[in-house]
mmCIF file of C-alpha atoms in Angstrom:
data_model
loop_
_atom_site.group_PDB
_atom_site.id
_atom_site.type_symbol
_atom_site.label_atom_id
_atom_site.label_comp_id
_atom_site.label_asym_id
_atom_site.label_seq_id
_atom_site.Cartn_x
_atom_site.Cartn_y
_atom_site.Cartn_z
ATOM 1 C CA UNK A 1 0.000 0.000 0.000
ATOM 2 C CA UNK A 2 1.054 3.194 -1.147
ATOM 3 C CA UNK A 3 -0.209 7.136 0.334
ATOM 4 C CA UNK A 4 0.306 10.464 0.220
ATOM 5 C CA UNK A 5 0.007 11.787 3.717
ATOM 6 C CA UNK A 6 -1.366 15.019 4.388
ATOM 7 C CA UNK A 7 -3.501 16.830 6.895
ATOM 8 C CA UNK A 8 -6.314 16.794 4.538
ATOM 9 C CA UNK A 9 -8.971 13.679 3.879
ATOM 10 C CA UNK A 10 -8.206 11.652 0.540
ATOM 11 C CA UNK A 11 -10.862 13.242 -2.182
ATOM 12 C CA UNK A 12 -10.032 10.400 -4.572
ATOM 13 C CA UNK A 13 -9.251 6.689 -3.968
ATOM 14 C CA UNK A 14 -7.197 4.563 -6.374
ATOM 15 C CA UNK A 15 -7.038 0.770 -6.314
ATOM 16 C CA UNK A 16 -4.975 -1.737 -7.988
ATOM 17 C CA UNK A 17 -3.978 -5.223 -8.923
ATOM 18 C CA UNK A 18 -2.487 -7.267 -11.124
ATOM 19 C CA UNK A 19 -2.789 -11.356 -11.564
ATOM 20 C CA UNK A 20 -1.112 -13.933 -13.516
ATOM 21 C CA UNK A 21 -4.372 -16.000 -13.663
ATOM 22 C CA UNK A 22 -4.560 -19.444 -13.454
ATOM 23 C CA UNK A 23 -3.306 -20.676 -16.829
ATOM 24 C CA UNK A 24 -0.303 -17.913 -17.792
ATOM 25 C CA UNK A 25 3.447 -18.625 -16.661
ATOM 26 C CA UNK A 26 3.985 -15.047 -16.535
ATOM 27 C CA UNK A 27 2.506 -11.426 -15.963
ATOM 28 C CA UNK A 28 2.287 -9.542 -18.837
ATOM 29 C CA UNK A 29 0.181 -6.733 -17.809
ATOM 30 C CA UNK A 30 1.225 -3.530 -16.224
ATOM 31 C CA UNK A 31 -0.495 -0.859 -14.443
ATOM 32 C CA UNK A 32 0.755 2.510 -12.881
ATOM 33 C CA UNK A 33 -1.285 5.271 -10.615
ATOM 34 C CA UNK A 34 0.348 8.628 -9.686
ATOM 35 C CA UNK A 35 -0.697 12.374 -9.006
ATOM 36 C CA UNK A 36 1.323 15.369 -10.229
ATOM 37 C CA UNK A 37 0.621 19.335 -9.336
ATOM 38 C CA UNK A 38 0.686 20.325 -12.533
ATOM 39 C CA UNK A 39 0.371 24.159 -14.358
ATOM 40 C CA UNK A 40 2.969 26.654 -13.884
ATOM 41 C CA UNK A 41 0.882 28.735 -11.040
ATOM 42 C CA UNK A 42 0.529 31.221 -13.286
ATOM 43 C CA UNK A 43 -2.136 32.954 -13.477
ATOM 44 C CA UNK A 44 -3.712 30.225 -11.571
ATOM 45 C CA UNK A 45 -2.650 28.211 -9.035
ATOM 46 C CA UNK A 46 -1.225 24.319 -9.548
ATOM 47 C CA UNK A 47 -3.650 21.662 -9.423
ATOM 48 C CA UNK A 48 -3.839 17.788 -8.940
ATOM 49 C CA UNK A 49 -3.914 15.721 -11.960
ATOM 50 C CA UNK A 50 -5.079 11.806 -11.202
ATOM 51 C CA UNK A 51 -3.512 9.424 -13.636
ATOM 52 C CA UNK A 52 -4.079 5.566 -14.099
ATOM 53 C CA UNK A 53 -2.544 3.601 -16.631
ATOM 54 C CA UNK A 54 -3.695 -0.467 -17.620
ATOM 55 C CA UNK A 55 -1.714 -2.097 -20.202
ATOM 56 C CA UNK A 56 -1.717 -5.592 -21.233
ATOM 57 C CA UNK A 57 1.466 -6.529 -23.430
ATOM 58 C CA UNK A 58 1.525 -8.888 -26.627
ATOM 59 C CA UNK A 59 4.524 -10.465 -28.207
ATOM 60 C CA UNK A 60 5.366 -13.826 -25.892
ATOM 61 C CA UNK A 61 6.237 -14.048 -22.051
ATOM 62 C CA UNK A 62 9.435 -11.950 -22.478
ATOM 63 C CA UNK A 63 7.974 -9.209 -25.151
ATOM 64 C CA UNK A 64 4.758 -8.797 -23.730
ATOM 65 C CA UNK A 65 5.544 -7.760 -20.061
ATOM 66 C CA UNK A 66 8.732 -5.440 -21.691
ATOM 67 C CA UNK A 67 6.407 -3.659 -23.696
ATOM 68 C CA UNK A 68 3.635 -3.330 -21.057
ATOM 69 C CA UNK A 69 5.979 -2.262 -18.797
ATOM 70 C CA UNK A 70 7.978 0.207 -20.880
ATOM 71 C CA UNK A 71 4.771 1.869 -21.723
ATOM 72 C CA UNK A 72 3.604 2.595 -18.462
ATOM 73 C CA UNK A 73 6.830 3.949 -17.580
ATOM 74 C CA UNK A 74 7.514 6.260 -20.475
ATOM 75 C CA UNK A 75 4.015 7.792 -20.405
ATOM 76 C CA UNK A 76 4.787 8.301 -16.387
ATOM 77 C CA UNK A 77 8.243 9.905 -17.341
ATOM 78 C CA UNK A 78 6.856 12.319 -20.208
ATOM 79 C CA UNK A 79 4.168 13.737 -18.297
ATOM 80 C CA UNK A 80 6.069 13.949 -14.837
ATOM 81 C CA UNK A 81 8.748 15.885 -17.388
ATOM 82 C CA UNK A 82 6.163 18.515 -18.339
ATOM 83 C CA UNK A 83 3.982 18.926 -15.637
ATOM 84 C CA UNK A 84 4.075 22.741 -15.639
ATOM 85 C CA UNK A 85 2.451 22.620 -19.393
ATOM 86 C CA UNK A 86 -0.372 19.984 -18.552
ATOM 87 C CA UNK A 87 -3.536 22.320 -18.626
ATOM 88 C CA UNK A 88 -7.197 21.319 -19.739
ATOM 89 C CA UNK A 89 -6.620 22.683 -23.074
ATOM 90 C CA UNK A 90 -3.328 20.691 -23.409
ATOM 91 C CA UNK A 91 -3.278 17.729 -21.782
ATOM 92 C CA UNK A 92 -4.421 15.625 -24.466
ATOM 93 C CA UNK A 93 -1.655 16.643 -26.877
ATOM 94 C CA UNK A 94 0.792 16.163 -24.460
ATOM 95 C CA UNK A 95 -0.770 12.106 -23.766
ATOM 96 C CA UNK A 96 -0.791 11.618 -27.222
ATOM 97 C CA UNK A 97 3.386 13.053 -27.538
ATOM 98 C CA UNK A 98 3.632 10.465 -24.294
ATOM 99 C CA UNK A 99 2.126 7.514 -26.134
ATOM 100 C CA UNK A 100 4.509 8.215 -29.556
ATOM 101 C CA UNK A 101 7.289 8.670 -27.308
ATOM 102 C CA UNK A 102 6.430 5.223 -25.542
ATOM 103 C CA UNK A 103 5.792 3.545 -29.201
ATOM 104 C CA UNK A 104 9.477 5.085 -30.271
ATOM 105 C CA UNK A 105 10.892 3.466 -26.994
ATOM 106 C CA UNK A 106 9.515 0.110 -28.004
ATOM 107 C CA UNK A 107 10.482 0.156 -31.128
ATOM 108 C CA UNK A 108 14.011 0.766 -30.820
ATOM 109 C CA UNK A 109 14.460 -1.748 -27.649
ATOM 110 C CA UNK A 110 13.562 -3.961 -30.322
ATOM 111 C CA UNK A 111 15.904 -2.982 -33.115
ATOM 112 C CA UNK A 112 18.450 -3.580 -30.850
ATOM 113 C CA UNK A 113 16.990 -7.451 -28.852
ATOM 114 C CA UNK A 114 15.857 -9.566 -31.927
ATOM 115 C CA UNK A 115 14.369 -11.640 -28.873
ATOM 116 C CA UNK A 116 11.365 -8.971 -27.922
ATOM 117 C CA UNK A 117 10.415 -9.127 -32.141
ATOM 118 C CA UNK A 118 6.645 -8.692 -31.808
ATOM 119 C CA UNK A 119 6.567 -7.257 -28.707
ATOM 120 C CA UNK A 120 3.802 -4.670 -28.261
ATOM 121 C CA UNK A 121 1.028 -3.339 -25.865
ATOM 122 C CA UNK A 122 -2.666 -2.407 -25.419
ATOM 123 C CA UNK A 123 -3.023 0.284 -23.236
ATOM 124 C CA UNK A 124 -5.632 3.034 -22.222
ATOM 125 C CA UNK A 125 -5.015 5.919 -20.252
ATOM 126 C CA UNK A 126 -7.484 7.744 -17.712
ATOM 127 C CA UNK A 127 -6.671 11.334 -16.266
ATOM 128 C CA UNK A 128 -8.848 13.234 -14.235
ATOM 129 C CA UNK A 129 -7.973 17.338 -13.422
ATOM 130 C CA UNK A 130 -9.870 19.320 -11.348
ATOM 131 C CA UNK A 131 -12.685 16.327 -12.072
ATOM 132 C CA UNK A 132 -13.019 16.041 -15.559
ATOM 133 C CA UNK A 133 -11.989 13.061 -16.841
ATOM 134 C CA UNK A 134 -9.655 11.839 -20.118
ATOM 135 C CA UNK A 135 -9.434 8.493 -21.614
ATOM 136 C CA UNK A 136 -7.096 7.367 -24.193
ATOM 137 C CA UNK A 137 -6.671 3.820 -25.473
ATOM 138 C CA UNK A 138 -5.010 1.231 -28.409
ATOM 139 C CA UNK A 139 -6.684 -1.718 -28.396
ATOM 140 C CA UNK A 140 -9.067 -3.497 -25.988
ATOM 141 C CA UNK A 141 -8.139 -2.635 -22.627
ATOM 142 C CA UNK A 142 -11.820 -0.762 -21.414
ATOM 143 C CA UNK A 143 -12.927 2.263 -19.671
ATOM 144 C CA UNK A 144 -16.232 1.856 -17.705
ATOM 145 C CA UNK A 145 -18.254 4.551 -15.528
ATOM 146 C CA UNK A 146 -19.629 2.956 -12.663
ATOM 147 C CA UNK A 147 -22.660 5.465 -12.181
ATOM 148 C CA UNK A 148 -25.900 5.103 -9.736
ATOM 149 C CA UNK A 149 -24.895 1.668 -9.274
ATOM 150 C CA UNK A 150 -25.151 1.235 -13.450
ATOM 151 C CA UNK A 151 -22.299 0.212 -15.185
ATOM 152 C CA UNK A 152 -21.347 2.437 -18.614
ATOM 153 C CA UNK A 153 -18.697 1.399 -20.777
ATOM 154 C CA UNK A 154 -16.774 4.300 -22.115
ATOM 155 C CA UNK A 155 -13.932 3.074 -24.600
ATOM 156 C CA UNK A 156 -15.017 0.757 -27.437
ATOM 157 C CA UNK A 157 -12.548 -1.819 -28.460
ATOM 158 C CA UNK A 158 -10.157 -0.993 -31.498
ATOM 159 C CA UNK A 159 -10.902 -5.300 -32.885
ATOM 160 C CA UNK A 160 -11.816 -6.201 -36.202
ATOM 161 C CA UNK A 161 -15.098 -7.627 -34.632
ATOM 162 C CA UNK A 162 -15.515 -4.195 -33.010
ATOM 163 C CA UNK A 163 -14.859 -2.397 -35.981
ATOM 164 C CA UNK A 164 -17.318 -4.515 -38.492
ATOM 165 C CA UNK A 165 -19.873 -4.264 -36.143
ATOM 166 C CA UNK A 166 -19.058 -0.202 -36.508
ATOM 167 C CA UNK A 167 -19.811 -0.377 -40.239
ATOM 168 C CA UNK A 168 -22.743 -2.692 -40.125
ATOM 169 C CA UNK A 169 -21.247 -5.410 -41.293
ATOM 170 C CA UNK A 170 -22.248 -7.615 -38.000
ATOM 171 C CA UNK A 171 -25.153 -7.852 -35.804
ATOM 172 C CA UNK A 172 -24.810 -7.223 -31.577
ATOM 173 C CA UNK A 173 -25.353 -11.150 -31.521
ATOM 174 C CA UNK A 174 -22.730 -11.600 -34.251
ATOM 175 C CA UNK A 175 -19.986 -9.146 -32.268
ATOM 176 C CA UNK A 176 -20.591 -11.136 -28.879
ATOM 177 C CA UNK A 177 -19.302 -14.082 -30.160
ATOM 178 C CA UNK A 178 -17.092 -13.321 -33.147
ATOM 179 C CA UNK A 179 -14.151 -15.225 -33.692
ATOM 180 C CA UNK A 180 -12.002 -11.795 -34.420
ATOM 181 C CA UNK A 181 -12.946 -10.336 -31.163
ATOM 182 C CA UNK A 182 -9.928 -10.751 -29.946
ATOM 183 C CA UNK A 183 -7.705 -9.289 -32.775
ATOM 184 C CA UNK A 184 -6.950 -5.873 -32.186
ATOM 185 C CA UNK A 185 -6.024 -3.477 -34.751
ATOM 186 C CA UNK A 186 -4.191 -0.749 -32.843
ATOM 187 C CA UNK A 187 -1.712 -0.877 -30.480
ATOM 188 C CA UNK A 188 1.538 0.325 -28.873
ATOM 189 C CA UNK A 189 4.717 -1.596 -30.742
ATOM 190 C CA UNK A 190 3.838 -0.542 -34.317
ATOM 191 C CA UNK A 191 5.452 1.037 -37.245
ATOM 192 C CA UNK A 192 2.788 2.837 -38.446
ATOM 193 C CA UNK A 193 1.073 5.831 -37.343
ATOM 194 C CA UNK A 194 -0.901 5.449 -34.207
ATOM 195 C CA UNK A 195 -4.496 6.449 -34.116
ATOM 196 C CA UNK A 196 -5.187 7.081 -30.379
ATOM 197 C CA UNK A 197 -8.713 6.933 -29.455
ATOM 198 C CA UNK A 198 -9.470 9.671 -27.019
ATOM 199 C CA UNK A 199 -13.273 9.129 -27.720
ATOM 200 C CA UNK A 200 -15.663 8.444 -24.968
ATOM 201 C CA UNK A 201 -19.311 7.158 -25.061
ATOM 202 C CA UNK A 202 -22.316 9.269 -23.710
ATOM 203 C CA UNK A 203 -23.536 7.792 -20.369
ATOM 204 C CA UNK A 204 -26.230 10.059 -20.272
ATOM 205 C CA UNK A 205 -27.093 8.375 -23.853
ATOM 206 C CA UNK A 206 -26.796 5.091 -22.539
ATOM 207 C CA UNK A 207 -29.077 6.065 -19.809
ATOM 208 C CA UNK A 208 -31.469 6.779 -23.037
ATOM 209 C CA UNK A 209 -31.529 3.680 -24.356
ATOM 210 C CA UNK A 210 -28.962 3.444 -26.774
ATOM 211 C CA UNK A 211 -27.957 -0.617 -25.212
ATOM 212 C CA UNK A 212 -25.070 -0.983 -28.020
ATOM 213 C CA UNK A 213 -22.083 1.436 -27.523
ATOM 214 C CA UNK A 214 -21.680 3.246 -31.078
ATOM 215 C CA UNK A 215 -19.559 5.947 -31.919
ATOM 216 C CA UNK A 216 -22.095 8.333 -32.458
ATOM 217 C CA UNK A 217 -23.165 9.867 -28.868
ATOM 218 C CA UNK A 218 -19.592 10.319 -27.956
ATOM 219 C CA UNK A 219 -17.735 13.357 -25.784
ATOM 220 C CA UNK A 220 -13.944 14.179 -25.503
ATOM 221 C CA UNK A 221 -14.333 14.476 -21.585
ATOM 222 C CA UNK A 222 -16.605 14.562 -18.811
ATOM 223 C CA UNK A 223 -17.188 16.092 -15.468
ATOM 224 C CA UNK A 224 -16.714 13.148 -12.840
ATOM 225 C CA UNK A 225 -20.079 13.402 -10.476
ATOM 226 C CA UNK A 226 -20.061 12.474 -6.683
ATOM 227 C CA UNK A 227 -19.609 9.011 -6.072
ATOM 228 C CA UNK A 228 -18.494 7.939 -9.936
ATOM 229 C CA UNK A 229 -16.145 5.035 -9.820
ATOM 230 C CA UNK A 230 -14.314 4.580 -13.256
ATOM 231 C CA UNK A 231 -12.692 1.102 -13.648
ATOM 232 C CA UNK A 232 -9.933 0.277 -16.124
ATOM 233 C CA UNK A 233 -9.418 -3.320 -16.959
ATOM 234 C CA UNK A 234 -7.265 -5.955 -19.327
ATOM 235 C CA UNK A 235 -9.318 -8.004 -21.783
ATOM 236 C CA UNK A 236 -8.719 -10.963 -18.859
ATOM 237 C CA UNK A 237 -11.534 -9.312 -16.757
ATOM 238 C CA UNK A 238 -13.821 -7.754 -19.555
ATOM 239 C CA UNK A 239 -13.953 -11.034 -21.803
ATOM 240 C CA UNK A 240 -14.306 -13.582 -18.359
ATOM 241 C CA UNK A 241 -16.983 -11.551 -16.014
ATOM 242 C CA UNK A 242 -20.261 -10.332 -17.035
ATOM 243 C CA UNK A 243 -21.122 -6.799 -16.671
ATOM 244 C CA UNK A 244 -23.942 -7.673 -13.988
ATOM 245 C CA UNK A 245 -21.027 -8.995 -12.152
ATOM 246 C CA UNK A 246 -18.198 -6.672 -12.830
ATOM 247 C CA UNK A 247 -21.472 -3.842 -11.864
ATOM 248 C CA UNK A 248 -22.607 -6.113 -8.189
ATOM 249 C CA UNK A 249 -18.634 -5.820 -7.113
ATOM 250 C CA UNK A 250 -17.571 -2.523 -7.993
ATOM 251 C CA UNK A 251 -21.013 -1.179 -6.406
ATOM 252 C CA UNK A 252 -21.006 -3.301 -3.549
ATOM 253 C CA UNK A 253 -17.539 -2.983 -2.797
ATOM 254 C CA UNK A 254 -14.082 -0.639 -1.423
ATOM 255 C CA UNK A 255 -11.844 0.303 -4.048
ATOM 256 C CA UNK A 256 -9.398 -2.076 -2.517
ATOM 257 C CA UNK A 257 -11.548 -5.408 -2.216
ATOM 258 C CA UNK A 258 -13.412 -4.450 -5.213
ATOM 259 C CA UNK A 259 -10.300 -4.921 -7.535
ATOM 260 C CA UNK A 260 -9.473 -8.537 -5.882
ATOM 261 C CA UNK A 261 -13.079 -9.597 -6.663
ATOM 262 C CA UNK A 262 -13.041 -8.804 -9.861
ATOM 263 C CA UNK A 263 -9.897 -10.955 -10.360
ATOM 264 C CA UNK A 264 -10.867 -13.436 -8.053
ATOM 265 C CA UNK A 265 -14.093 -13.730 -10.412
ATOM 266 C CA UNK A 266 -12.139 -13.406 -13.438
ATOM 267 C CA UNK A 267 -10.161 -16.834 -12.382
ATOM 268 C CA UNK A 268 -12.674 -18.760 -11.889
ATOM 269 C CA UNK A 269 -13.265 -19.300 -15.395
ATOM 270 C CA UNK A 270 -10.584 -17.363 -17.303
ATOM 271 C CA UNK A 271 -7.255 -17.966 -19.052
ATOM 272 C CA UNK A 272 -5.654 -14.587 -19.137
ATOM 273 C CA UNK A 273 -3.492 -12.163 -17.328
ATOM 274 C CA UNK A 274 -6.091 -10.017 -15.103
ATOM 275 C CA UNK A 275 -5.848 -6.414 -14.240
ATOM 276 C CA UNK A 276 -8.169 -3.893 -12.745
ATOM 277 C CA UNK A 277 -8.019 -0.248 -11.537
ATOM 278 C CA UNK A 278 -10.480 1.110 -9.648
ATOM 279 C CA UNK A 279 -10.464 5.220 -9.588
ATOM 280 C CA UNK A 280 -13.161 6.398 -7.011
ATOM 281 C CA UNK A 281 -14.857 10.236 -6.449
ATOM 282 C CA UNK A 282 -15.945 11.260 -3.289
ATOM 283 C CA UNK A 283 -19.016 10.628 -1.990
ATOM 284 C CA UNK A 284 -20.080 14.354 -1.153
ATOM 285 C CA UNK A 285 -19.783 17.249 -2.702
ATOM 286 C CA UNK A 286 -16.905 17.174 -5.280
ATOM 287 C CA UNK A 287 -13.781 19.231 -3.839
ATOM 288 C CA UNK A 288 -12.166 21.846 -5.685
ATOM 289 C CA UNK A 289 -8.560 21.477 -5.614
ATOM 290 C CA UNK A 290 -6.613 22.705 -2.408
ATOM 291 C CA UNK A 291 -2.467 22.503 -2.103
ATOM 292 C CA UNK A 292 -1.604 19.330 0.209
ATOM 293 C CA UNK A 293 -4.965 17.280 -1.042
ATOM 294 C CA UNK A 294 -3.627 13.102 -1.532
ATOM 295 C CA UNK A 295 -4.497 10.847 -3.087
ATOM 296 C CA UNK A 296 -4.842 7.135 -1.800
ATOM 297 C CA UNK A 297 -3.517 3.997 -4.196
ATOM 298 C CA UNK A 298 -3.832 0.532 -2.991
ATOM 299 C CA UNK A 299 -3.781 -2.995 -3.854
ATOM 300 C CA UNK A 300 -1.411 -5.718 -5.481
ATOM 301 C CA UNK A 301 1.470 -3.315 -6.798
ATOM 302 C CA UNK A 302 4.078 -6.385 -8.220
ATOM 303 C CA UNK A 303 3.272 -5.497 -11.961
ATOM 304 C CA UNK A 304 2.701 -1.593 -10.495
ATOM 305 C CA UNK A 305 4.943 1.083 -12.108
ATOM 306 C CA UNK A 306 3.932 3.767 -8.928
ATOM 307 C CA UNK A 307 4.672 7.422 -8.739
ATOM 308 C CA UNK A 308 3.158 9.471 -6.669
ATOM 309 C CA UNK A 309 5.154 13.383 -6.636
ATOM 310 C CA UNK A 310 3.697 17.023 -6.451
#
């Protein structure tokens, strides 16, 4: 367990974990979680920006958990490095520089070990200042809002499954049980450009009735309300649990046991590497940000890459 200590109460709760599962040799996820006061204090003061990072690496036992890894790290590094530019109207740019600098680090760790050939990485990426949050993914590591105890998925998987079902090529029935679902088509590892997916869906639309995410009620970020609990997750807990499940546990649940039910669920029936991130708001009011405010990270940290600096 990792904190910030402070003479303040924690606004924000992050939880983590990280399992082999029951059929894998080796780990070859990664996760991070840390906070940075970022903005230059001029003309207004510093703030807090939450990051979480989930990645789940491709490329065999040795590739996979380098890439993973090396992602996490170098997205860490880059923003940590220019924390005094991150504002609201540039913090996206400066994840997206992160995630080609990442992709560049990959890429020539691999020129130079013919071993980690076909290494590469899913990740997605959610950052939260002053409450509004940012996603950005490659590939089919998920987003979901957990809302009014009503579970909102908020990334939509870059697969060819996903994508045919995009251009009406397959039916809902067809995409739940298509034998490409698995097959992503971006990721982190790649030679050509990177299309990073900062897209999320509309909860408020889902709320409407629109059952099958589509990108066409989308936003670029949203305000985080009292009580919101945003998960990230590897395809070993999204493709093994149900969303009535993954919903019951994250509701029901702390932060903290939350993510160890989830893999604990995931294992009784999966085959994968499992990893889950639980971000939580406060339950009152939301806070406006205040100079010594922490923030709280807990759980399994062995495949962690942890930072936590102001």
């Amino acid at each position: 367990m990792h904190k910030l200590h402070s003479n303040r109460e924690t606004p924000f709760h992050i939880a983590g974990k990280s399992d082999t599962g029951k059929s894998r040799e080796q780990n070859e996820d990664a996760f991070g979680t840390f906070t940075l006061l970022v903005g230059d204090g001029e003309p207004a003061p510093a703030r807090e920006l939450k990051v979480a990072i989930v990645a789940d690496g491709v490329g065999g036992e040795v590739g996979g958990a380098f890439a993973s890894t090396t992602a996490v790290i170098q997205v860490r590094e880059y923003l940590e490095h220019n924390r005094a530019r991150l504002t609201h109207d540039s913090l996206v740019r400066y994840i997206d520089i992160a995630l080609h600098v990442a992709n560049r680090a990959i890429n020539e760790t691999i020129a130079d070990e013919p071993r980690l050939e076909g290494a590469s990485t899913t990740i997605v990426i959610a950052a939260i200042l002053e409450n509004q949050l940012y996603l950005a993914h490659l590939g089919d590591s998920r987003a979901y809002l957990l809302r009014n105890r009503k579970l909102h998925q908020l990334t939509l998987d870059h697969t060819v499954a996903q994508e045919e079902f995009d251009r009406g090529a397959i039916s809902a029935a067809q995409l739940a049980n298509h034998a490409e679902s698995g097959t992503i088509t971006r990721w982190l590892g790649t030679d050509e450009r990177l299309e990073i997916d900062h897209v999320i869906l509309d909860p408020h639309q889902a709320d409407a009735g629109h059952v099958r995410p589509n990108r066409r009620n989308v936003l670029k970020s949203f305000e985080l309300a009292p009580g919101d609990r945003i998960l990230l997750c590897t395809d070993g807990l999204s493709d093994y649990v149900s969303q009535t499940d993954i919903t019951a546990i994250v509701a029901q649940n702390s932060p903290h046991r939350a993510v160890s039910k989830l893999i604990n669920r995931a294992n009784k029936g999966g085959y994968d590497n499992i990893t889950s991130v639980i971000v939580s708001s406060p339950q009152g009011a939301i806070q406006p940000y205040a100079l010594g405010t922490n923030i709280g990270t807990s759980g399994d940290y062995s495949n962690c890459i942890c930072c936590t600096s102001k």
